CSV table of C-alpha atoms and ligand atoms in Angstrom, one decimal:
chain,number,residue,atom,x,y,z
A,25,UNK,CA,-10.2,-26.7,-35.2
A,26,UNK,CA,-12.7,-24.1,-35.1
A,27,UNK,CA,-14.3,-22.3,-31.7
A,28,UNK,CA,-18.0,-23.0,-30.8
A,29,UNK,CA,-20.2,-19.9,-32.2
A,30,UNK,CA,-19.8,-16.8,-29.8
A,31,UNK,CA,-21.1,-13.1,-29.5
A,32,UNK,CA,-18.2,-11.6,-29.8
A,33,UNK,CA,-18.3,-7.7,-27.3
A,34,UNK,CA,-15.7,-4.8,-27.6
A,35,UNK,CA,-16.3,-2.5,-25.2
A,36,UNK,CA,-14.9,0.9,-25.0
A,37,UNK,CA,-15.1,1.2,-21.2
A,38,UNK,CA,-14.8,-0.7,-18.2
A,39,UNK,CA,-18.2,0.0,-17.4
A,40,UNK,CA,-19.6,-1.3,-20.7
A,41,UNK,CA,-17.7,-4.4,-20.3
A,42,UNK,CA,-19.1,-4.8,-16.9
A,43,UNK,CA,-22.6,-4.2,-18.3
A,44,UNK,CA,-22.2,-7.3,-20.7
A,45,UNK,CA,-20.3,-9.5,-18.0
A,46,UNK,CA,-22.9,-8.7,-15.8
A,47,UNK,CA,-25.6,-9.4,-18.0
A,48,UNK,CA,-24.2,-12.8,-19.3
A,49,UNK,CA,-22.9,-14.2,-16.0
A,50,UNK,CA,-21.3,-17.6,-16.6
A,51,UNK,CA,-22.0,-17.5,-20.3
A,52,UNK,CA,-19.5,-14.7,-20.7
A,53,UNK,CA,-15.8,-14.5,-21.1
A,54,UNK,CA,-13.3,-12.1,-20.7
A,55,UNK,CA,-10.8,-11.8,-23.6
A,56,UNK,CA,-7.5,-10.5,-22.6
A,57,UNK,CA,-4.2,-11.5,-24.7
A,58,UNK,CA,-6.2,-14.6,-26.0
A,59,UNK,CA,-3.0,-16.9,-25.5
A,60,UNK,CA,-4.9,-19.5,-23.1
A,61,UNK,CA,-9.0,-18.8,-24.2
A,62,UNK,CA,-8.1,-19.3,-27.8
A,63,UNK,CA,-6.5,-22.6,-28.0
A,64,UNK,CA,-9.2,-23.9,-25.4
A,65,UNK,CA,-11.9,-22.3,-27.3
A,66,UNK,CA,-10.2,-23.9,-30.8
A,67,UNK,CA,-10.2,-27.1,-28.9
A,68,UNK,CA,-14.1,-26.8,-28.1
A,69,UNK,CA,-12.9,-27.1,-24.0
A,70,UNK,CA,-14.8,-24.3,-23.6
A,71,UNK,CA,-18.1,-22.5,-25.3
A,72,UNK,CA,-18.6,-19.6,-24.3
A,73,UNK,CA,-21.9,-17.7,-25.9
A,74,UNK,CA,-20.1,-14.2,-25.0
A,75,UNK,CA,-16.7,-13.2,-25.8
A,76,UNK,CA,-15.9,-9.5,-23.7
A,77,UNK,CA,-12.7,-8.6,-25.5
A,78,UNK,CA,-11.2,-6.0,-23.5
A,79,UNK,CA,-8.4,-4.9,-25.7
A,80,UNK,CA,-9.4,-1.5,-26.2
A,81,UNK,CA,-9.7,-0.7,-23.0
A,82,UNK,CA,-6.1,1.2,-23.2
A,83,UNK,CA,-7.3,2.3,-19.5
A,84,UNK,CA,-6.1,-0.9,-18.0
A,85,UNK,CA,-2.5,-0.8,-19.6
A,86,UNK,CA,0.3,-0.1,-17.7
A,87,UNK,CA,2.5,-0.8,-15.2
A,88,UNK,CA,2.8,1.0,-11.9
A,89,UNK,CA,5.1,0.9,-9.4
A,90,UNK,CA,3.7,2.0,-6.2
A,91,UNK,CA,6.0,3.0,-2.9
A,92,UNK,CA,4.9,-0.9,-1.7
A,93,UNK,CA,5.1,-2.2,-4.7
A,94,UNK,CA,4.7,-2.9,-8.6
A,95,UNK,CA,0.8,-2.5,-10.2
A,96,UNK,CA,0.0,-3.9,-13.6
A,97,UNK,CA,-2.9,-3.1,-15.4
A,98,UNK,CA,-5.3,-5.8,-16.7
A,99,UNK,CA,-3.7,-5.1,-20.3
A,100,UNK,CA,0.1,-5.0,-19.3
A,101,UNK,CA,1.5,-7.8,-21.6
A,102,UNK,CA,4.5,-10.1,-20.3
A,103,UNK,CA,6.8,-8.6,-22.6
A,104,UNK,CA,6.0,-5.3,-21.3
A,105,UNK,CA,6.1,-6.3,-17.8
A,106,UNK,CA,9.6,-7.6,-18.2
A,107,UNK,CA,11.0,-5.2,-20.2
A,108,UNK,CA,9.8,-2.8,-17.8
A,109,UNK,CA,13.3,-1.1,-15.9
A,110,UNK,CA,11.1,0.7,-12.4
A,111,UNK,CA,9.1,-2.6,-12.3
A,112,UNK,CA,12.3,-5.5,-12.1
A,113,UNK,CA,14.3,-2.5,-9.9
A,114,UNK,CA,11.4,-2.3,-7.4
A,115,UNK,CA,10.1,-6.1,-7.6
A,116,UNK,CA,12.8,-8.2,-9.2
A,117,UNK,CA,11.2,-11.7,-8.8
A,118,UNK,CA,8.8,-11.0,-12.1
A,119,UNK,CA,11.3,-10.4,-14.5
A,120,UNK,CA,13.1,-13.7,-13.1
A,121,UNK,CA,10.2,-15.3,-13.6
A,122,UNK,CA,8.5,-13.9,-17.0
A,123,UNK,CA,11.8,-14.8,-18.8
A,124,UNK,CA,10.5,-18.5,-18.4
A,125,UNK,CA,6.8,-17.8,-19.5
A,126,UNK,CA,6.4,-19.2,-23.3
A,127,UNK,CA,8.4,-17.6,-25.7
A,128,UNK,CA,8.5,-14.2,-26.9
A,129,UNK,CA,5.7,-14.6,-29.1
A,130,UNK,CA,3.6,-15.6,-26.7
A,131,UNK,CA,4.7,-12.9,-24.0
A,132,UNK,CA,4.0,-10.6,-26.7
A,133,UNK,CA,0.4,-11.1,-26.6
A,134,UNK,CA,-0.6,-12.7,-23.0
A,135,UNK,CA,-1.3,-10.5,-20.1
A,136,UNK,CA,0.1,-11.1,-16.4
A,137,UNK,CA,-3.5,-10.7,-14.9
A,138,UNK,CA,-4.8,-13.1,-17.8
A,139,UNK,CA,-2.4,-15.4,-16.4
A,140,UNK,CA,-3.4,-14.9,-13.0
A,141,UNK,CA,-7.0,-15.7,-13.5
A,142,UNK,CA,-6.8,-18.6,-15.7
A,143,UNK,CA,-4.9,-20.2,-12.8
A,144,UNK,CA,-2.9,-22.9,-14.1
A,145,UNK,CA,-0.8,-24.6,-11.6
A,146,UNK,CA,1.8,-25.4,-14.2
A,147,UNK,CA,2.2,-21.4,-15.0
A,148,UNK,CA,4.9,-19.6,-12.8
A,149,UNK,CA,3.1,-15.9,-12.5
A,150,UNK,CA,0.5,-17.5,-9.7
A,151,UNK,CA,3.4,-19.0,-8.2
A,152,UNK,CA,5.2,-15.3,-8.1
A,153,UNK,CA,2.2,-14.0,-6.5
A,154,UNK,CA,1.6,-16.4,-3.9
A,155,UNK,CA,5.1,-16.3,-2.6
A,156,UNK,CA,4.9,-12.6,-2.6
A,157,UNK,CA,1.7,-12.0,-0.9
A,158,UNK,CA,0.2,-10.2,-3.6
A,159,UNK,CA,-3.5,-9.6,-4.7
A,160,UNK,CA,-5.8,-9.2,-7.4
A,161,UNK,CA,-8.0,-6.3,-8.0
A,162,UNK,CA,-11.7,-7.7,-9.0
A,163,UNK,CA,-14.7,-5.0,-10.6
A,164,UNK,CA,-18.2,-6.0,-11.1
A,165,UNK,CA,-21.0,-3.9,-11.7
A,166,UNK,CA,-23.1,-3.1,-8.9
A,167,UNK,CA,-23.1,0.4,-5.9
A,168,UNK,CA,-22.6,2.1,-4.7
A,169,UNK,CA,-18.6,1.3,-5.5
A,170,UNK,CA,-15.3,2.0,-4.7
A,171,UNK,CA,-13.9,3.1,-7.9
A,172,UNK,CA,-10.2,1.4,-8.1
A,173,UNK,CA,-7.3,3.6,-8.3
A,174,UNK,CA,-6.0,4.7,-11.6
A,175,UNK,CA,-7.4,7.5,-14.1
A,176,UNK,CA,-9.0,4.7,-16.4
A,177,UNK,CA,-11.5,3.3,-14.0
A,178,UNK,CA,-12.0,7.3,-12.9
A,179,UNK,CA,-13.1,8.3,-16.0
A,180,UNK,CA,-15.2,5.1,-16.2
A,181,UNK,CA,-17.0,6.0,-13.3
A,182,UNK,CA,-18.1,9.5,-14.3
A,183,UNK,CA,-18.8,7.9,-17.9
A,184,UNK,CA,-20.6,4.4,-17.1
A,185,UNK,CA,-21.5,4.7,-13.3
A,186,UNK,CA,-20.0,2.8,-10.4
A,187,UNK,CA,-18.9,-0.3,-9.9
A,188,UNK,CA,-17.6,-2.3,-6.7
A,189,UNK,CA,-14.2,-3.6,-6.7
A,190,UNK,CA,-12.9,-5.9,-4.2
A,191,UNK,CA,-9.0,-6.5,-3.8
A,192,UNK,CA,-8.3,-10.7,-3.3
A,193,UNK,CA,-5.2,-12.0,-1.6
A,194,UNK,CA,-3.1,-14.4,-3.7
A,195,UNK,CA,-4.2,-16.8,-1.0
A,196,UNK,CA,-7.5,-16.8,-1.5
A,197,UNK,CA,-7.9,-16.5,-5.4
A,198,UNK,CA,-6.5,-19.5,-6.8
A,199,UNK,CA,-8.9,-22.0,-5.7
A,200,UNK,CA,-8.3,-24.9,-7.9
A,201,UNK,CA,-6.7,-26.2,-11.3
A,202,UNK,CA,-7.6,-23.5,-13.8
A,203,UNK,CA,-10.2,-21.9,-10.7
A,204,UNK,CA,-9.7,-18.5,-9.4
A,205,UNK,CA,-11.9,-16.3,-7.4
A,206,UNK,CA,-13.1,-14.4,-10.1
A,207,UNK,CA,-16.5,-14.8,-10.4
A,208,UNK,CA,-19.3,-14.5,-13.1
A,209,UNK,CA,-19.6,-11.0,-13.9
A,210,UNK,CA,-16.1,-9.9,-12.5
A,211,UNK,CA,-13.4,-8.4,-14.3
A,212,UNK,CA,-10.0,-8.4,-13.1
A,213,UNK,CA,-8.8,-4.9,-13.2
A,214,UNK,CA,-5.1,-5.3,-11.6
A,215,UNK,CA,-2.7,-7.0,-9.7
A,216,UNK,CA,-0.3,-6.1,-7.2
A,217,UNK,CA,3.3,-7.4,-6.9
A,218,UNK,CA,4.1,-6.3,-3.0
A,219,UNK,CA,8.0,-5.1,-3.0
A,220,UNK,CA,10.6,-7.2,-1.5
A,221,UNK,CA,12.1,-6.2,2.3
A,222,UNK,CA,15.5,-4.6,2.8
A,223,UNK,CA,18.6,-7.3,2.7
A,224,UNK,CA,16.2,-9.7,0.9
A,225,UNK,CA,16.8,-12.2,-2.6
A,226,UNK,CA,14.5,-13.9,-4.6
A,227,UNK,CA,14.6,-16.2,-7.7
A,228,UNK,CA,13.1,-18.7,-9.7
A,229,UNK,CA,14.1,-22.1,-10.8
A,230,UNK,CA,12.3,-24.5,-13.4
A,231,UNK,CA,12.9,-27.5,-15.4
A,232,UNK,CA,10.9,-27.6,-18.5
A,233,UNK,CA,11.7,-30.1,-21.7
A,234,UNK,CA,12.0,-27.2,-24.2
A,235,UNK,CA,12.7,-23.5,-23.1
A,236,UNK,CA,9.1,-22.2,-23.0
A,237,UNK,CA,7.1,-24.7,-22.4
A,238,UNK,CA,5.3,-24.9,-19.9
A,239,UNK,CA,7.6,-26.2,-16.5
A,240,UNK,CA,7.6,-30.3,-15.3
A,241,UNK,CA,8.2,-28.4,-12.3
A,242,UNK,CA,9.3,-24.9,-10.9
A,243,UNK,CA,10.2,-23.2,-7.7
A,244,UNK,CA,10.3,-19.7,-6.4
A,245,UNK,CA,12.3,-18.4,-3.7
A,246,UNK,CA,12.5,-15.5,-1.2
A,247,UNK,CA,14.8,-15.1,1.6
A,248,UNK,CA,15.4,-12.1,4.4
A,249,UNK,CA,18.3,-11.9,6.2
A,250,UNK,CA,18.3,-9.5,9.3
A,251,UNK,CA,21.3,-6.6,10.0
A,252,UNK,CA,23.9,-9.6,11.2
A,253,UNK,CA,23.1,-11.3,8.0
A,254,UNK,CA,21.5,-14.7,9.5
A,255,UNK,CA,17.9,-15.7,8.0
A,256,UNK,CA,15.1,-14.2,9.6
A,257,UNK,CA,12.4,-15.7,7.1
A,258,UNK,CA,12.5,-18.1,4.2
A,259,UNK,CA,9.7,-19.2,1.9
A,260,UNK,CA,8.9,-21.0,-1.7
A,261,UNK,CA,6.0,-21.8,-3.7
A,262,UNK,CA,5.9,-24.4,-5.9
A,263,UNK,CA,4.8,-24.8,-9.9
A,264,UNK,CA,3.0,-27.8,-10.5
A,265,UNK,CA,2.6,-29.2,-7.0
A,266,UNK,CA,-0.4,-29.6,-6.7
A,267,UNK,CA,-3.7,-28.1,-7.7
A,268,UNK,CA,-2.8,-24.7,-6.5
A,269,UNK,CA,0.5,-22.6,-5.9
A,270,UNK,CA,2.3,-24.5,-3.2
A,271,UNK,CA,3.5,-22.2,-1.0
A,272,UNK,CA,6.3,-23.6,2.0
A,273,UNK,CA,7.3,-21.7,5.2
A,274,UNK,CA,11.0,-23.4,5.0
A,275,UNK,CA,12.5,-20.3,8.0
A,276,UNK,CA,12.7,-23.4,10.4
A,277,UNK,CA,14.2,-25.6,8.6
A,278,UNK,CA,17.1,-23.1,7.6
A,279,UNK,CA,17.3,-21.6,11.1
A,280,UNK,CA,18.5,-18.4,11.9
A,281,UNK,CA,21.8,-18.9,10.5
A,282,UNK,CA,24.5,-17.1,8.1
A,283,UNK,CA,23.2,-18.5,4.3
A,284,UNK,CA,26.3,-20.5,4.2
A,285,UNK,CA,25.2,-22.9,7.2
A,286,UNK,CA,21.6,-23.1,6.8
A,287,UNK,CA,19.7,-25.7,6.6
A,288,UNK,CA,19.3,-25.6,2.8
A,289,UNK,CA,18.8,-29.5,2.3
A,290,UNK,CA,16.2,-30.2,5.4
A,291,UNK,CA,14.3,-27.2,3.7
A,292,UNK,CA,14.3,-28.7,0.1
A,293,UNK,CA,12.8,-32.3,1.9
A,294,UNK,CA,10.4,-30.2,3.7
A,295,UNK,CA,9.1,-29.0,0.7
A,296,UNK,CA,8.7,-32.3,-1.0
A,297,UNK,CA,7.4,-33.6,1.6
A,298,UNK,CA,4.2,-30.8,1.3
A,299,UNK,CA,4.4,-31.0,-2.5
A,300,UNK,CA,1.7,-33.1,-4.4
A,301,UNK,CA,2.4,-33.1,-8.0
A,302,UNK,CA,0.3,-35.6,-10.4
A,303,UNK,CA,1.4,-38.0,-13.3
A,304,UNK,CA,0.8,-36.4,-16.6
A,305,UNK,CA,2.1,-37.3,-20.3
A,306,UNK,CA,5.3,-35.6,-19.7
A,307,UNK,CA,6.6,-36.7,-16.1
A,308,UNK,CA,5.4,-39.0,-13.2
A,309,UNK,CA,4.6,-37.7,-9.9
A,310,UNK,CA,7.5,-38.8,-8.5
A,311,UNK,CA,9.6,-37.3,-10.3
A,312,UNK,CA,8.5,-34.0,-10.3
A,313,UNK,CA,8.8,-34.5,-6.6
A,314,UNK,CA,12.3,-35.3,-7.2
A,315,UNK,CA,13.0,-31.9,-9.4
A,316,UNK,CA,10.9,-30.1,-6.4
A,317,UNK,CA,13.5,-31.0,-4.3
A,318,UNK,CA,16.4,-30.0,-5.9
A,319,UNK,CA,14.6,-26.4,-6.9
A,320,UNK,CA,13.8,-25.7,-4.1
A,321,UNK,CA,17.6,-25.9,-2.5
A,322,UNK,CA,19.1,-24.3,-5.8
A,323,UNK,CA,16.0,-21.3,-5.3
A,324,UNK,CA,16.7,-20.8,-1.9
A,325,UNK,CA,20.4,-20.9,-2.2
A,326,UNK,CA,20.1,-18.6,-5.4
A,327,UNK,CA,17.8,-16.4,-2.9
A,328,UNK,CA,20.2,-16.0,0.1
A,329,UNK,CA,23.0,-15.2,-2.5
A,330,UNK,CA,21.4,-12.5,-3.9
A,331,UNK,CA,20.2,-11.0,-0.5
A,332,UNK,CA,23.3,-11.0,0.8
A,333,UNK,CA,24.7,-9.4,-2.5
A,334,UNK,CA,22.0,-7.1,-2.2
B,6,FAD,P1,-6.6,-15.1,-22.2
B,6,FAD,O1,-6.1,-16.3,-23.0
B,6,FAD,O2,-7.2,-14.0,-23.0
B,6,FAD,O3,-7.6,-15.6,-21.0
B,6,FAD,C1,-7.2,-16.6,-20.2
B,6,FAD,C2,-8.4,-16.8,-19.1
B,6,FAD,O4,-8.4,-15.8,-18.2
B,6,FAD,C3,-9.8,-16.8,-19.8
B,6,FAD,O5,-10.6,-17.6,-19.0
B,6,FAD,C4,-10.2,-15.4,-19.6
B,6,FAD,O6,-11.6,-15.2,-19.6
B,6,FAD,C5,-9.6,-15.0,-18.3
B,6,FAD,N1,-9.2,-13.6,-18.2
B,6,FAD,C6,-8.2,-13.0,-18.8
B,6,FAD,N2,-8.0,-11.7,-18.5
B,6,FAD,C7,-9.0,-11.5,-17.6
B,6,FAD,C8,-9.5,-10.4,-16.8
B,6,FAD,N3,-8.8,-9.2,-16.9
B,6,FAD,N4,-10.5,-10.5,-16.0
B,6,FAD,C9,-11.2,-11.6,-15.9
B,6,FAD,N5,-10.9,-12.8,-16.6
B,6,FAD,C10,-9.8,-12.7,-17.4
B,6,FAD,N6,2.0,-19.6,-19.4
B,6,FAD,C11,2.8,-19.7,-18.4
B,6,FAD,O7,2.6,-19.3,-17.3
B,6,FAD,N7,4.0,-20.5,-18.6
B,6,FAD,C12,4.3,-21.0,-19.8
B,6,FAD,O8,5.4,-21.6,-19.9
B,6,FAD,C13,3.4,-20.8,-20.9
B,6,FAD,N8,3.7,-21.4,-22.1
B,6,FAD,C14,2.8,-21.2,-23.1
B,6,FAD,C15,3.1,-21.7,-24.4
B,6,FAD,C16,2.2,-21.5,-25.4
B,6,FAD,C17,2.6,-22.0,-26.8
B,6,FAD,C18,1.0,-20.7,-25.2
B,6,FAD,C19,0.1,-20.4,-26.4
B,6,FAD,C20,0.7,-20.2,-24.0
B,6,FAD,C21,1.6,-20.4,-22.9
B,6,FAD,N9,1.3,-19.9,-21.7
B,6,FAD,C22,2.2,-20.1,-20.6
B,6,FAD,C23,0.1,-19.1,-21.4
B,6,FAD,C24,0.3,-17.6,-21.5
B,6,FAD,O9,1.1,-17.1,-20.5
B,6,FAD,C25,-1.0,-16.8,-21.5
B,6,FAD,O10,-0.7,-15.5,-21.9
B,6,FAD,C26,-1.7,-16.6,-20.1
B,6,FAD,O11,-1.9,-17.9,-19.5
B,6,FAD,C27,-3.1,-16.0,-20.2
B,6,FAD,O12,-3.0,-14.7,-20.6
B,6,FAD,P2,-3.9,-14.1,-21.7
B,6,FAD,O13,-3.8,-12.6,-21.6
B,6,FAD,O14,-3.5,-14.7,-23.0
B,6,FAD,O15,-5.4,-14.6,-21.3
């Protein structure tokens, strides 16, 4: 199928791509690795009269890694995220994770903050963010701004003019199926993978039909252990739970044991308990509750292992 007729806008700055987003509001788009917008644009689920492709804004490539943690520019691709050495040594839950995003085609091409702001429940990035405590960094036109960190957005500033940016927790962006905090207007800029604790583990566990697809249901895990090596805090968030990234508290329910006799199986029910995944074409409700479950006790035990092999 065809898209929907489109202006399409390639800005060479940020702050030309802000001019057009601001000037179009809700009838703009942002085009970033295209691997989401295309197919719903192709499938007419959504018409957008402005397309803001913001490939060559080289600006907003890269990947940082910060003393608290791992930065990737709006144009950092998956493939470059995961290949990325400083980023898995400094914040090793997102090369866990982006080995089960797509296929290598598709990581090729889509971008980690793309997949932020399209917000899919079923998509594990969101899922990585929330458990981590990360945020996203939003620009919009408007000032007087903070300019955001990194030379790109400097020399924006002194060619374009200001523009506000506003950092939102992981928390408080995904706000629905497909519904971030992004606003008409905003571009996001960055996002920021906190790094783990000392003596802590993470992983990620998914059950999809076919390797890449999209997961029936995933879980990520992080555990901290404190200097006698008993669990001081334990958390998950959940892939298609719900309408958002399901994100579990589980450090009472392992206690503050050894990882060998926690409570690894009260946590898992916990978890299902608080999950609320939907029927779809591919699985019922119940039993991606089931697969919840059992994620979550295989994450977490995953988790603890690698803390305590840390
Ligand atoms: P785009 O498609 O360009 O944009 C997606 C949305 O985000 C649009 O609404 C766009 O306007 C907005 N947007 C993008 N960047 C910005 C920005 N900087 N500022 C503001 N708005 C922005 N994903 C998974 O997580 N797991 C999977 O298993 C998975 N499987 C896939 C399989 C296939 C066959 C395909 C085609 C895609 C799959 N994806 C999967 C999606 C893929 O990860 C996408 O790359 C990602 O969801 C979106 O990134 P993108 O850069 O392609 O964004």
């Amino acid at each position: 199928m065809k898209p929907p007729p489109f202006d399409y806008h390639a800005p060479r700055s940020v702050a030309e791509a802000l001019d057009v987003l601001a000037a179009e509001g809700e009838r703009a788009k942002v085009l970033a690795g295209g691997q989401s917008l295309i197919p719903l644009l192709n499938m007419r689920l959504a018409a957008p009269g402005h397309l803001v492709d913001i490939n060559r804004l080289t600006g907003l490539a890269g990947v940082e890694v910060e003393p608290d943690g791992v930065r990737i520019g709006a144009l950092a691709r998956h493939a470059e995220v995961e290949r990325s050495e400083p980023a898995a040594a400094a914040q090793p839950l997102l090369r866990q994770a982006l080995g089960l995003v797509a296929h290598p085609v598709v990581r090729n091409r889509g971008t980690v903050v793309g997949s932020l702001v399209h917000a899919d429940p079923a998509a594990e990035l969101p899922a990585v963010l929330t458990l981590l405590g990360g945020s996203v960094r939003l620009a919009r036109r408007g000032g007087p701004g903070t300019p955001a960190a990194g030379s790109s957005t400097a020399q924006d500033v002194a060619a374009g003019g200001s523009f506000v940016v506003r950092d939102v927790a992981a928390g408080e962006f995904f706000t629905g199926p497909l519904e971030s905090a992004a606003g008409p207007g905003e571009l996001a800029v960055s996002a920021f993978f906190p790094a783990l604790p000392p003596r802590s583990g993470t992983a990620f566990r998914e059950v999809a039909r076919r390797h890449g697809d999209y997961a029936l249901a995933g879980v990520a895990a992080l555990v901290v252990l404190d200097d006698d090596l008993r669990i001081t805090s334990a958390a998950v968030a959940c892939v298609s739970a719900g309408p958002v990234p399901l994100l579990v508290d589980v450090t009472g329910e392992c206690g503050h044991r050894p990882p060998a006799s926690a409570g690894w199986a009260g946590a898992a029910r916990a978890v299902q308990d608080r999950a609320e995944p939907e029927d779809d074409i591919h699985a019922t409700a119940g039993y991606r509750r089931h697969l919840i479950g059992v994620l979550a006790e295989r994450a977490l035990r995953d988790a603890a292992r690698e803390a305590l092999n840390g």
